[in-house]
Coordinates of C-alpha atoms in Angstrom, one line a residue:
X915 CA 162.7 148.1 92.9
X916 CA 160.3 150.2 90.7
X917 CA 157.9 151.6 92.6
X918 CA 154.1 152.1 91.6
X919 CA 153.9 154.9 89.2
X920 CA 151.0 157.0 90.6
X921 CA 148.1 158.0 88.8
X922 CA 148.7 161.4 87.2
X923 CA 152.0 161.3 86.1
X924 CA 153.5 160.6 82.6
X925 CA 153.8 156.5 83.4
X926 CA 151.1 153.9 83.6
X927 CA 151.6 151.8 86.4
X928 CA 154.0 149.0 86.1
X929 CA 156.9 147.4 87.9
X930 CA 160.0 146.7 85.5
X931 CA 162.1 144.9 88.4
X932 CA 158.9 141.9 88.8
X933 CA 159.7 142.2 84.9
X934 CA 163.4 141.2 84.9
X935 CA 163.1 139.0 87.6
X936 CA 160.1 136.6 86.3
X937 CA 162.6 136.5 82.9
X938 CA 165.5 135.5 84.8
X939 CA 164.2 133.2 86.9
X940 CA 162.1 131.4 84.0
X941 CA 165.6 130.7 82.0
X942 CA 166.6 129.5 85.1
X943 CA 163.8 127.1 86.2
X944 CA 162.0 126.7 82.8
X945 CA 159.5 124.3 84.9
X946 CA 158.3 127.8 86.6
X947 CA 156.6 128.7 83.6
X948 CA 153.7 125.6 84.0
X949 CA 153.0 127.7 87.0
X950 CA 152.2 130.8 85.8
X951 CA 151.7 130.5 81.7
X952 CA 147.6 129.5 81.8
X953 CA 147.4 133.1 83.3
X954 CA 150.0 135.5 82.8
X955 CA 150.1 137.1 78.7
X956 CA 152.5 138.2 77.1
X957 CA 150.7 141.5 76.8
X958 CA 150.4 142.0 80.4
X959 CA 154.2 143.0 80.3
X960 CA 155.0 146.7 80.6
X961 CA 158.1 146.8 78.4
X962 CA 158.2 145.5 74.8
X963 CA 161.5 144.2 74.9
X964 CA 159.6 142.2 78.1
X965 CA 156.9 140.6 75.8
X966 CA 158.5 139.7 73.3
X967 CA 161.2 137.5 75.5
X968 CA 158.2 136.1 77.1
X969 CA 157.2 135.2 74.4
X970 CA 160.5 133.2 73.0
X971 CA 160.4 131.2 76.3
X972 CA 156.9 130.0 75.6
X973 CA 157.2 129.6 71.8
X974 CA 160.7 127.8 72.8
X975 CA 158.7 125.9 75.9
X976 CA 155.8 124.8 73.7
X977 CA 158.4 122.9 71.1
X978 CA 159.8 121.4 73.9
X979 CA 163.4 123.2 73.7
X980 CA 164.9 124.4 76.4
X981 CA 164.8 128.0 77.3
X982 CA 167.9 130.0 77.9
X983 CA 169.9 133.1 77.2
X984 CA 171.8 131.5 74.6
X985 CA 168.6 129.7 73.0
X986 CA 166.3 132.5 73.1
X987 CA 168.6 134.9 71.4
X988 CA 168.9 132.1 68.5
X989 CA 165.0 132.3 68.8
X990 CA 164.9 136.5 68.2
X991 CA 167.5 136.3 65.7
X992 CA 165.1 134.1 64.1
X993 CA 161.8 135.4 64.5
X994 CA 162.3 139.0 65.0
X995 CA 163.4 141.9 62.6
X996 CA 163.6 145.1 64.8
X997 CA 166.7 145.5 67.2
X998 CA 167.4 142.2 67.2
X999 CA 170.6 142.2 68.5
X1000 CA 170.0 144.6 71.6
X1001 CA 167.0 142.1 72.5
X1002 CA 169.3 139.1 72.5
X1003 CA 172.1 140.8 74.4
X1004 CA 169.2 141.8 77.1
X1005 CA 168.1 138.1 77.1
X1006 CA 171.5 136.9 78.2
X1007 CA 171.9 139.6 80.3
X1008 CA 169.0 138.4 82.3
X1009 CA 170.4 134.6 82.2
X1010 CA 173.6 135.7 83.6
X1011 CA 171.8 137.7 86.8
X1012 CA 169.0 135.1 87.7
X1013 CA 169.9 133.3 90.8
X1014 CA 166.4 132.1 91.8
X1015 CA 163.6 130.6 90.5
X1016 CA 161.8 131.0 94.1
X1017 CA 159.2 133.7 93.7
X1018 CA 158.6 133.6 89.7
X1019 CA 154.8 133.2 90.5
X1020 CA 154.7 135.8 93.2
X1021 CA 156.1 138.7 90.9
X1022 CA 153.7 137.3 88.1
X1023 CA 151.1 138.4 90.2
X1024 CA 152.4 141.6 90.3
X1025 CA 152.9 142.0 86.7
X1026 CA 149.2 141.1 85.9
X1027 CA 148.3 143.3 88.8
X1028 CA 149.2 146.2 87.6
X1029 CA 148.5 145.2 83.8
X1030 CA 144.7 145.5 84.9
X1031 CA 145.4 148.8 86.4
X1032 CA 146.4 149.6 83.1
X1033 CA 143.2 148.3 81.4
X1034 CA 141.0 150.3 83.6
X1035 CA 142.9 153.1 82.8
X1036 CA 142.0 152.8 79.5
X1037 CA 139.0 151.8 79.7
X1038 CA 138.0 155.0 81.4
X1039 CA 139.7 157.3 79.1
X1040 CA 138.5 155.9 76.1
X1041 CA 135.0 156.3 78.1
X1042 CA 135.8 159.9 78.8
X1043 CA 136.9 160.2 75.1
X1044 CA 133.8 158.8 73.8
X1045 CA 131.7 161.0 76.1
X1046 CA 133.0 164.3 75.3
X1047 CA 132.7 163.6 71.3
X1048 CA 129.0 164.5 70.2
X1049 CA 129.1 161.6 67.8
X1050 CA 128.2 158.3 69.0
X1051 CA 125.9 156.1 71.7
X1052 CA 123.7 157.1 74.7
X1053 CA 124.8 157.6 77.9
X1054 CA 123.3 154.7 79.3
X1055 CA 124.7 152.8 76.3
X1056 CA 128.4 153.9 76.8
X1057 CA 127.8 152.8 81.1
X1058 CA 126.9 149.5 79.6
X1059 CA 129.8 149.5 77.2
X1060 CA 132.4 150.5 80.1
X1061 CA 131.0 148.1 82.7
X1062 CA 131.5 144.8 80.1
X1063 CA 135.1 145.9 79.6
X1064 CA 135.6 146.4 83.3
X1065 CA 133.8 143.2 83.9
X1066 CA 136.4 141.5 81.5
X1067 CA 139.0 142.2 84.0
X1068 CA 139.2 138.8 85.8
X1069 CA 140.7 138.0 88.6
X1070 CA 144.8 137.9 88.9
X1071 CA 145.0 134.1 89.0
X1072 CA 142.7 132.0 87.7
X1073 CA 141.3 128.4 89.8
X1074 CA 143.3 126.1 87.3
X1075 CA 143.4 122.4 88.4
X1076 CA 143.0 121.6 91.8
X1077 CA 142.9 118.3 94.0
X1078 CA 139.7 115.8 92.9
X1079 CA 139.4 115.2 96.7
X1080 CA 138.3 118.7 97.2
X1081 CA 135.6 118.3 94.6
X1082 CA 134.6 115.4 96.1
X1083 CA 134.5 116.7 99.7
X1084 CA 132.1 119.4 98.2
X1085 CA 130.4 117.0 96.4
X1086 CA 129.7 115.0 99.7
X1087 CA 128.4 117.7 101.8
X1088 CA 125.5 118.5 99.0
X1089 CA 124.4 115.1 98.8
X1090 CA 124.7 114.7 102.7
X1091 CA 122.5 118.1 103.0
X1092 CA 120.3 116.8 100.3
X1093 CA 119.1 113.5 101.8
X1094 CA 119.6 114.0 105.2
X1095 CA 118.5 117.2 105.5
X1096 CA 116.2 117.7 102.8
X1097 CA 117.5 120.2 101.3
X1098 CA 116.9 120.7 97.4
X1099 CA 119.6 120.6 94.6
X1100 CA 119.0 123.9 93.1
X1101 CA 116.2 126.8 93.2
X1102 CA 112.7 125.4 93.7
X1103 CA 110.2 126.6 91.3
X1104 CA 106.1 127.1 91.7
X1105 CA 106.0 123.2 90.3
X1106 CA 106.6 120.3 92.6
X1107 CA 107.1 117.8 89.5
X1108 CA 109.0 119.7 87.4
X1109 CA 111.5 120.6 90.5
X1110 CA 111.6 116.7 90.0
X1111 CA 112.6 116.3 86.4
X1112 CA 115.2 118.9 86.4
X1113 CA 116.1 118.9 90.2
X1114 CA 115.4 122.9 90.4
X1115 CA 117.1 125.9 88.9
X1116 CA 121.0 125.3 88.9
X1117 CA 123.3 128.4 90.1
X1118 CA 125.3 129.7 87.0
X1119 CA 122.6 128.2 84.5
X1120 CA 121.2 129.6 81.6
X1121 CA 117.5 128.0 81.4
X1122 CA 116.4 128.5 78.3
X1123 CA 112.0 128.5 78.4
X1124 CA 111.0 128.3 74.7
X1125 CA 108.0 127.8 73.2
X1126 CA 105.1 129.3 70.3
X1127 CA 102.9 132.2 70.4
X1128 CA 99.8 132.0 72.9
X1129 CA 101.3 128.7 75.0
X1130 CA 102.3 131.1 78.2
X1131 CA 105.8 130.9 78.4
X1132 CA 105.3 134.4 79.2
X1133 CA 103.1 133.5 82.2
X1134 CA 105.5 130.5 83.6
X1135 CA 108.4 132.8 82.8
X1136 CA 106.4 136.0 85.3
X1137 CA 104.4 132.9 87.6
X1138 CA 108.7 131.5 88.4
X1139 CA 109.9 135.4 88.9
X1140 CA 106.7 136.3 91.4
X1141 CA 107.2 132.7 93.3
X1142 CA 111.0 133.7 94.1
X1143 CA 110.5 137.1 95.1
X1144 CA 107.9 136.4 97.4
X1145 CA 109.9 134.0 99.4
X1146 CA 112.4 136.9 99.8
X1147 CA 114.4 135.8 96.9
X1148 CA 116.0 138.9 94.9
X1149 CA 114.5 138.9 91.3
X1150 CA 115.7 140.9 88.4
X1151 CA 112.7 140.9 85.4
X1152 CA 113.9 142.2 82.4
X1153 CA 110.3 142.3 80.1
X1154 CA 110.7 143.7 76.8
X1155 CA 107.8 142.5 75.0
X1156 CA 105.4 144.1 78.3
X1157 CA 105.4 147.3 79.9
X1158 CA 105.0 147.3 83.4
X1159 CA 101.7 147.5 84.5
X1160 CA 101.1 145.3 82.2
X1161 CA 103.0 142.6 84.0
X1162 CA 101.6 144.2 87.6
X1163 CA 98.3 143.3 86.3
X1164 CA 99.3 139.6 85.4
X1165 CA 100.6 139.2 89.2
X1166 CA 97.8 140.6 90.8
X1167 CA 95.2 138.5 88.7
X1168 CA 97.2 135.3 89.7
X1169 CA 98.1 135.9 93.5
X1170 CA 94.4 137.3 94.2
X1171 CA 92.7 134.9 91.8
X1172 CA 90.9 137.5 89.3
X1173 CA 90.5 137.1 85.8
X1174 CA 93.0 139.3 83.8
X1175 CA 90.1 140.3 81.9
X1176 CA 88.5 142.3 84.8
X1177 CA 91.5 143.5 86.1
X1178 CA 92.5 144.9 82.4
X1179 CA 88.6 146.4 82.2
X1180 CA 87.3 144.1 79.0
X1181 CA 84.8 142.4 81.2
X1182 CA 82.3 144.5 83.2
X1183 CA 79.1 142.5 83.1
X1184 CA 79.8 140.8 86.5
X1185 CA 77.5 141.5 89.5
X1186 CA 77.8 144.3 92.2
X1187 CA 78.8 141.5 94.3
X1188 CA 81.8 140.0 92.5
X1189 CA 83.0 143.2 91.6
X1190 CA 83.4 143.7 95.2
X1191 CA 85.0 140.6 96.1
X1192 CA 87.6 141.2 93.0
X1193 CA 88.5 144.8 94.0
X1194 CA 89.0 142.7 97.6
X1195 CA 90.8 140.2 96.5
X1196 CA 93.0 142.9 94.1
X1197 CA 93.6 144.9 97.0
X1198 CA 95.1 142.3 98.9
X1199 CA 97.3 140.9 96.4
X1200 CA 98.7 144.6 95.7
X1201 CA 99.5 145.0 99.0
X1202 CA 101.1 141.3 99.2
X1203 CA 103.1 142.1 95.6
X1204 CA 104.7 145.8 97.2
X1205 CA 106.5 143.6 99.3
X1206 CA 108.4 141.4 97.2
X1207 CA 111.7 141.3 96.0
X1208 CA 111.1 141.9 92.2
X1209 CA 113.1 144.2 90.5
X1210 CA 111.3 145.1 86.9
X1211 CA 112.8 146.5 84.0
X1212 CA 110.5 146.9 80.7
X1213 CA 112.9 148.4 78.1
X1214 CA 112.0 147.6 75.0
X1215 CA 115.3 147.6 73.2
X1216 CA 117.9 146.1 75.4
X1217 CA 121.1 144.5 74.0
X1218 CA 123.0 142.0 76.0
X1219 CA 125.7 144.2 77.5
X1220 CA 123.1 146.5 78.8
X1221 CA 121.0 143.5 80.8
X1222 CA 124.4 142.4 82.1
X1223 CA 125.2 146.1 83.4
X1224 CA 122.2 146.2 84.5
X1225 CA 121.9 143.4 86.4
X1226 CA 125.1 143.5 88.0
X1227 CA 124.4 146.7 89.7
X1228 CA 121.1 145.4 90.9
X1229 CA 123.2 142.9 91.7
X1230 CA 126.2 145.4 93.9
X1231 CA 122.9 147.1 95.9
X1232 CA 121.4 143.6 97.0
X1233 CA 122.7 140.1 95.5
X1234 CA 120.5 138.5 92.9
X1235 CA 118.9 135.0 93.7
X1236 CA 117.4 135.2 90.2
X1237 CA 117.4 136.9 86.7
X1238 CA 114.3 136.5 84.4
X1239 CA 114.3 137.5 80.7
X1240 CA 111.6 138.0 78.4
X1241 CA 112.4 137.8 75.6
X1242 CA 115.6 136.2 73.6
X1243 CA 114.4 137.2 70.5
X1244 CA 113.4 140.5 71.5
X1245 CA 117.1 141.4 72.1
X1246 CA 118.8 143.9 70.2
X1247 CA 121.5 143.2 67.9
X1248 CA 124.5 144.5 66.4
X1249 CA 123.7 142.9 63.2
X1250 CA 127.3 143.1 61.7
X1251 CA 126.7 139.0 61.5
X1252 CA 124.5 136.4 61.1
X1253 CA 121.3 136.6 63.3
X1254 CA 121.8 132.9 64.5
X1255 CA 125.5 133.7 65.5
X1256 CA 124.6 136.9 67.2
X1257 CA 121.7 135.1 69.2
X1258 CA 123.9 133.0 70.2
X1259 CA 126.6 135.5 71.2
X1260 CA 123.9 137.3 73.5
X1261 CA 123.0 134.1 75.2
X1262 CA 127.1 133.4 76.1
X1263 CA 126.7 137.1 77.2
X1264 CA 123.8 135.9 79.7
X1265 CA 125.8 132.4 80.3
X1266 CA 128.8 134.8 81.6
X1267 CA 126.1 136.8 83.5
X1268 CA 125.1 133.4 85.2
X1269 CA 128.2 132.0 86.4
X1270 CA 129.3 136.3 87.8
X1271 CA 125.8 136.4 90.1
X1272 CA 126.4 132.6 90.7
X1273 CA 122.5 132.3 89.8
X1274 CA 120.3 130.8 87.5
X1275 CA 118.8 133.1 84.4
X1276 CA 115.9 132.0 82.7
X1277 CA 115.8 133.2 79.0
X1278 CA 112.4 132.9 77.4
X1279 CA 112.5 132.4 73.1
X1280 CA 110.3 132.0 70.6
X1281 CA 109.6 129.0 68.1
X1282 CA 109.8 129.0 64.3
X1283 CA 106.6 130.2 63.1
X1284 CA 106.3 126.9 60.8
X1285 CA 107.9 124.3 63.4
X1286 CA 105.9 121.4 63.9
X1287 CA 102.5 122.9 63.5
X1288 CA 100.6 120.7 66.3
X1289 CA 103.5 118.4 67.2
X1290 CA 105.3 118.6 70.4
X1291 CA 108.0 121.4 70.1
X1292 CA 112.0 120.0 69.8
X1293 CA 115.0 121.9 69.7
X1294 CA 115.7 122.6 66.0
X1295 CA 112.2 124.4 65.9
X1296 CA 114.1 127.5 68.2
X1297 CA 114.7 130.2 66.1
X1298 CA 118.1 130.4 65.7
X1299 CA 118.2 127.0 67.2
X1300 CA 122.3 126.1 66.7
X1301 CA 124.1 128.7 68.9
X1302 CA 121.4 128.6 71.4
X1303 CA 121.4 124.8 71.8
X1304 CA 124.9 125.2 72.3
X1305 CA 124.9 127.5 75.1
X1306 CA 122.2 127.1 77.3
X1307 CA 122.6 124.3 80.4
X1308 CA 119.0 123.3 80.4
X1309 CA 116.0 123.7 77.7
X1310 CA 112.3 123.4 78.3
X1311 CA 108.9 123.9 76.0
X1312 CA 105.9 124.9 76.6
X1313 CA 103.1 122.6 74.8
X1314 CA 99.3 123.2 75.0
X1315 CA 97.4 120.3 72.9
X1316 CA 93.9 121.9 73.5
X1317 CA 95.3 125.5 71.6
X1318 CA 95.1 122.7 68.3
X1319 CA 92.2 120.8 69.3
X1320 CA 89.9 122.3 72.3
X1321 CA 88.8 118.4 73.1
X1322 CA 93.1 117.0 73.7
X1323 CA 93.4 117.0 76.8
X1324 CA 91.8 121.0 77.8
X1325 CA 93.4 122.5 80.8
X1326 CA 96.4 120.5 80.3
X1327 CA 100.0 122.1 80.0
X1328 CA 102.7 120.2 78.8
X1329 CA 106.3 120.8 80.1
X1330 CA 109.0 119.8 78.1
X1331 CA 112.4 118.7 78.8
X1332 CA 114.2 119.7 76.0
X1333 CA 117.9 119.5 76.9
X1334 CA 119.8 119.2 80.3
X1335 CA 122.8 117.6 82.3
X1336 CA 122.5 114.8 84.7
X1337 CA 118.4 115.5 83.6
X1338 CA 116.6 112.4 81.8
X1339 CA 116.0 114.2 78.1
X1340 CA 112.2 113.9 77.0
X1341 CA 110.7 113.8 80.4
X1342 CA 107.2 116.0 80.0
X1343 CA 105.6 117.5 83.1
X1344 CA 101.6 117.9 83.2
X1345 CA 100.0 121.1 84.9
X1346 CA 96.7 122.5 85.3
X1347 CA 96.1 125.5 83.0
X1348 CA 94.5 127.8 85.3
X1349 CA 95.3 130.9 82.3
X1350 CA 92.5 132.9 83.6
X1351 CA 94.2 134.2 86.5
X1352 CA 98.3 134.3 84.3
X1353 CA 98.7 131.1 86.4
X1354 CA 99.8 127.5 86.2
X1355 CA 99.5 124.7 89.0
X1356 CA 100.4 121.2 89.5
X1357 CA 98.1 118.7 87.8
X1358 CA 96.0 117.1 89.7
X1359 CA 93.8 114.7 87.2
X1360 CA 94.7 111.7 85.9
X1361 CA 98.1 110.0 84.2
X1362 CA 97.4 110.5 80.6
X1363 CA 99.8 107.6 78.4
X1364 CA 100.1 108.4 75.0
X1365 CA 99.9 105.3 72.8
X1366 CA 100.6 104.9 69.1
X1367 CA 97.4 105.6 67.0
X1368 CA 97.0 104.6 63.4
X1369 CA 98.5 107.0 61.2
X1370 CA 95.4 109.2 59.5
X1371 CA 95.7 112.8 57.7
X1372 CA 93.9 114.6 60.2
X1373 CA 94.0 112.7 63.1
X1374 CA 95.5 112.7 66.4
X1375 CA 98.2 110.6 66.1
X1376 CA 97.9 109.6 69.7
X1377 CA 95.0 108.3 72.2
X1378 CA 94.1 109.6 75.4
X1379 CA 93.8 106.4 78.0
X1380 CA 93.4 108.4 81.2
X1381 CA 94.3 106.3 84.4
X1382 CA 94.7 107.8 88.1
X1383 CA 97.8 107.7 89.6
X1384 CA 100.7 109.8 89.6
X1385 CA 100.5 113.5 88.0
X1386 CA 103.8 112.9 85.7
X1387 CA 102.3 112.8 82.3
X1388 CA 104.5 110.2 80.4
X1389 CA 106.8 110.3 77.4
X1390 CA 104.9 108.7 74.1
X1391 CA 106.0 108.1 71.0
X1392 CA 107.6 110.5 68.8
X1393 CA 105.8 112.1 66.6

């Protein structure tokens, strides 16, 4: 048996006996290779002569022929233009010695095992190459490069299929915790009815916050990272439109209740005696905000790879409940393609992010500049709206009627439900615009119903009947 080839020496570590023996015992059994084909490349062989007979039984396999040394030799012969004849003589070779099909999956293992040592091998070297050349990337840049190639190297065997009575035993325990014991589908955010149209922030979701300039998805985005990390919640803040003072100040001014403008010094003119209970309250809420969890990051020019890196060593020093991005389309971008498709690239980079920290991230984007003027916001107003619809789990807007028209509806805040699984689509969420202290809270006036108006250039196309009763605001009419 072929022993591991150290690190050091001539050889990159491989095991040619696993090799021979998942061959053999594949032309033997050709039922093994259901077993071990969803995982196991062809590429993760050592020897050449290896792949490309792995790659006759599963070419052979997938046309439904069987798979021996005689038929695989007819299949090199036909496919194959280098030393054909030595690779069919080594396939029957192989047939001849097999004598068990018994541990083809076991010695797969071992073959991919040692096929990701050889990645990382690589992976550093050409990192060590592309240090010591003066051409190129950053430092940080080339750590960010290295750590989504060694984050590429999954796991030796995938989950694959698995018994639906397992699912369904998990399956059972949530919805016995969450009835019985009250406890809540996903991660609770600052708003009690919009935990209710969306049942929380999923683990492994991308939740996409969109909305257009001056609406505060900013503030919601900021309000939802400063709500987890003060329960104790690890929260990872990537702000690229902010520095980060500027975000300090926004938290102070909402956990002590002090206008932003004072904080930020553009209004002066209060009294002696004000002033005094801001600087209390301020002080207070400093010393309450040193003691969350928040982990801030206001690097203007971030590209996907490098939040990922990022995040996931945050993530290695003290696991990450939470991952808050502001914004999408602040990103950069390799621009070698289309904007849209690169957009949408980053946000399957986030998506991947998700489902590794097994934790929701909440991407914040902008709106077309022309979408819908007034109108409630949809999905095809998202600048670069296709890829970005198609990977993110759960979309919400941020609406303010009174930004339009100060007398709709002022101080109300309309939350959106854009897009979502198992979530009723359309659903909108009212809370209480409370801006002057980089806050919003749960509404707490009346029901608004939006009935069909008259259609009128100019005119709300919708009126107000206000009517007590629950704080949902519900869905009208489209636009």
């Amino acid at each position: 048996m072929n022993a591991l080839i150290e690190s050091g020496t001539d050889m990159a570590p491989h095991n040619l006996d696993a090799e021979t023996a998942v061959l053999a015992g594949l032309m033997l059994h050709n039922a093994e290779l259901a077993n071990v084909q969803d995982w196991l490349a062809e590429q993760d062989f050592y020897s050449h002569q290896h792949r490309v007979i792995y790659s006759a039984i599963v070419a052979l396999a997938g046309s439904n022929k069987p798979a021996d040394g005689v038929t695989v030799g007819e299949w090199i012969y036909a496919n194959v233009t280098d030393d054909a004849d030595g690779l069919a003589m080594l396939a029957i070779n192989l047939a001849c010695e097999a004598y068990t099909a018994a541990n083809v999956v076991s010695y797969a293992e071992v073959i991919v095992e040692h096929s990701h040592k050889r990645q990382f091998i690589d992976t550093c070297q050409k990192a060590l190459q592309a240090a010591y050349s003066r051409r190129g990337h950053s430092a940080e840049e080339l750590a960010a490069h290295m750590a989504a190639r060694l984050s590429a190297i999954a796991p030796v065997r995938t989950t694959g299929l698995r018994p639906y009575r397992e699912v369904m035993k998990r399956f059972s325990d949530e919805l016995l915790a969450r009835h019985r014991d009250g406890k809540p589908i996903g991660m609770p955010t600052p708003w009690a009815d919009v935990n209710k149209a969306i049942g929380g922030l999923q683990d492994g979701q991308v939740i996409v916050l969109a909305a257009r300039s001056n609406m505060g998805k900013s503030l919601l985005g900021f309000q939802l990272a400063r709500f987890t990390g003060l329960r104790g919640d690890a929260v990872a803040v990537f702000s690229m439109e902010m520095n980060d003072t500027d975000v300090a100040a926004r938290d102070v001014a909402a956990l002590g209740e002090v206008p932003l403008q004072w904080i930020i010094g553009q209004d002066l003119s209060e009294s002696q005696e004000d002033s005094d209970g801001y600087w209390a309250r301020a002080t207070v809420a400093i010393s309450e905000m040193m003691g969350a969890s928040i982990l801030l990051d206001d690097d203007p020019q971030l590209s996907s790879p490098q939040i990922v890196a990022r995040a996931k060593r945050a993530h290695a020093r003290k696991p990450l409940r939470l991952v808050v991005l502001d914004h999408l389309h602040e990103m950069t971008l390799p621009g070698k393609q289309d904007e849209a498709l690169e957009r949408g690239q980053a946000l399957r980079d986030l998506k991947g992010l998700a489902k590794f920290l097994k934790c929701p991230v909440v991407v914040l984007a902008q709106l077309n500049r022309a979408g819908a003027e007034a109108k409630r916001p949809e999905v095809k107003h998202i600048r670069g709206s296709g890829g970005i619809e198609e990977v993110a789990d759960v979309i919400l807007f941020v609406h303010r009627p009174d930004v339009y028209n100060p007398n709709d509806r002022p101080g109300l805040v309309e939350v959106i439900v854009g897009k979502g699984r198992n979530i009723q689509t359309g659903t909108v969420v009212a809370l209480r615009n409370q801006y002057q202290y980089q806050r919003a809270v749960d509404w707490d006036g009346p029901t608004y119903e939006f009935n069909e108006a008259p259609a009128e250039p100019k005119r709300p196309t919708r009126q107000l009947a206000p009517r007590l009763g629950s704080r949902r605001v519900r869905q009208g009419e489209d636009e």
